[in-house]
Amino acid sequence: MPAEERTRNYAQQRARVDELSELGVIDRLWRLPGQMANVGIWSAPSTTDLHHALMSLPLWTYMTIDVEALATHPTVDGRATP
Amino acid sequence: MPAEERTRNYAQQRARVDELSELGVIDRLWRLPGQMANVGIWSAPSTTDLHHALMSLPLWTYMTIDVEALATHPTVDGRATP
Amino acid sequence: MPAEERTRNYAQQRARVDELSELGVIDRLWRLPGQMANVGIWSAPSTTDLHHALMSLPLWTYMTIDVEALATHPTVDGRATP
Amino acid sequence: MPAEERTRNYAQQRARVDELSELGVIDRLWRLPGQMANVGIWSAPSTTDLHHALMSLPLWTYMTIDVEALATHPTVDGRATP
Amino acid sequence: MPAEERTRNYAQQRARVDELSELGVIDRLWRLPGQMANVGIWSAPSTTDLHHALMSLPLWTYMTIDVEALATHPTVDGRATP
Amino acid sequence: MPAEERTRNYAQQRARVDELSELGVIDRLWRLPGQMANVGIWSAPSTTDLHHALMSLPLWTYMTIDVEALATHPTVDGRATP
Amino acid sequence: MPAEERTRNYAQQRARVDELSELGVIDRLWRLPGQMANVGIWSAPSTTDLHHALMSLPLWTYMTIDVEALATHPTVDGRATP
Amino acid sequence: MPAEERTRNYAQQRARVDELSELGVIDRLWRLPGQMANVGIWSAPSTTDLHHALMSLPLWTYMTIDVEALATHPTVDGRATP
Amino acid sequence: MPAEERTRNYAQQRARVDELSELGVIDRLWRLPGQMANVGIWSAPSTTDLHHALMSLPLWTYMTIDVEALATHPTVDGRATP
Amino acid sequence: MPAEERTRNYAQQRARVDELSELGVIDRLWRLPGQMANVGIWSAPSTTDLHHALMSLPLWTYMTIDVEALATHPTVDGRATP
């Protein structure tokens, strides 16, 4: 990717990440040390909405995205379910 | 597991699977050939509800459960998202 | 792949997917969230027929296809087999 | 497993394997060198029938069975499909 | 584990988790759907402190713990580092 | 690979596969559904002879070949060895 | 395994290993550092003969055996094959 | 990478590695035999600082970096924690 | 392992680790956070000597040991080899 | 790699392999059937010397090298160590 295009893409990606954070879709975001790779906590009404949010990232075609579904922990929602 | 207990547990498991199917939580269920293992299509309002449904199976403590979140395909919901 | 060729290929792929769905070869189709990757339930009289259906997809050379054979679940066909 | 029970189970397993071979369900069978493990070519009208044949083996509960679906090769059925 | 011992151990584990949450060592906690397994965001001054916190869980001997170190994301600390 | 070169290579590969089949070196050949990948039963006096047969395939440089050595099954050679 | 039985089994295993070495079936044998696990160079007229030699080890039921077939190197047999 | 650029990059990488060693960020460094790959002991006040140190390496974009967090061993800090 | 035996074994293990550290066989030792598992830098004249040192640990039969051979880094021995 | 360069490189590689064999650094060499890949028994005074020998191969930049350290087997050096 030519340097100029790279800078523009990264700026658009950063802007979209900020938008998604403000919308509460991105809850938390960390970097894996030594990598241009993230671990993130995303939140969406459904998996399909999550898919659309992920695919709205300008750089998604360069990204390898792996989704792990997470349930509320019993210590948080107080339910008796283990 | 003693034979009698096994039979009773399997019957309870079969009954709960039928209940979840009637509720639409279990959409489809297949067997992996040669194994007492299933591939299933489950549907729940949230991952937390899915967790409670899975943990309501009488035999869950003997089960290794791996969940893969699935999004609606663009050919189904017609959205432009790839 | 030049943009024009890409658009044409995707259109042909979408058309073939629709055809296979109408024929009942593709039973269900989902997207893996954040990926241009699918999970699908395909149905064919034999593995060889399935192979020909898969290879009839215009984009198969760009695809990594992994097939998991599924058997009817005892709760569906009522057989005593575990 | 007590020795006597083991001998009896192995004999039943051997008998069932012979039956399935005569029925053409087991086409070929090899041993992985140094292991009580097999590679086999099985043939059944459907994956469900294959499942029932596999689960009819007396020792199936002690077995880890992994099924790889195989399609007829173009050099065999002469079809143009790659 | 006898039922009574199990109940007591789970209660102690729950109490310790609450303590660690109040101390801010456990930041967030989720369940993996269908499993008695968690994903958690832990925070400690050093890896050694994290080790002591993890080993303070009453049930640690029954747990398989895998730690992934996470760095603050550039969008959070504003540093120019990718 | 230019189309013309591809067609010529595939024809040479098909011819060599036929030769090896007639020589009994290739015993059986299947396609993995949805892939230009095979599972084959090859037979050679030694691993070195097998190596030469595999490397005689015109397309071997484009192929990822994984060899699993197979022993005659006790039900076939009647030996008492498990 | 009771200590006495263990000592007897190890002695039988050691004796059989010596026999197989004298017969040239075991060519070379090494230990993986820190493990009761070996890497060995075995030589047999066929995979089936290798299977019988491996299964003749008194401790084979306690062993996990993985066989990698090796071909003579071109620098050794001088053939032009890569 | 053209030879000249490669030489310059390696020299910059070597200089930066020396700097980080002098700063105590790189504690120990070894080569994996037969590879241009290292195992290193790095030390930083936090994972975020470690991330910045790793990303300060001129060749980081060509590197696959995997970080394993290490805690002080009980034999070193004398704590009773296992 | 009964508690008393466990305490005695751990004490013997700790003593042997101290001995090996004093002999310079164990250079460095860390804990993997949340696990009774170590990463260690061991040094021995040969792999065979390393094997004997590892097998001299009282608890070796309960341990899963994986050895990664490390070479001196060019920045340390100044050799021109990459 | 242009054909001429390839032939020259392979010749240099073959010459270096012969040298290392004469020096006793390469003890044994086999081909993995169907691959331009080897399994070899190498012997060097230290892992660092092994590293330099491996990196002296003209084609090392095209090679994926994985080293498994091997210890002398108790049946060979007669030591009581398991």
XYZ file of C-alpha atoms in Angstrom, chain I residues 9 23 26 30 59 62:
6
model
C 8.115 -34.127 47.433
C 25.754 -25.737 39.816
C 19.511 -23.799 36.063
C 10.087 -18.019 35.989
C 8.791 -34.616 40.568
C 4.468 -35.531 37.228
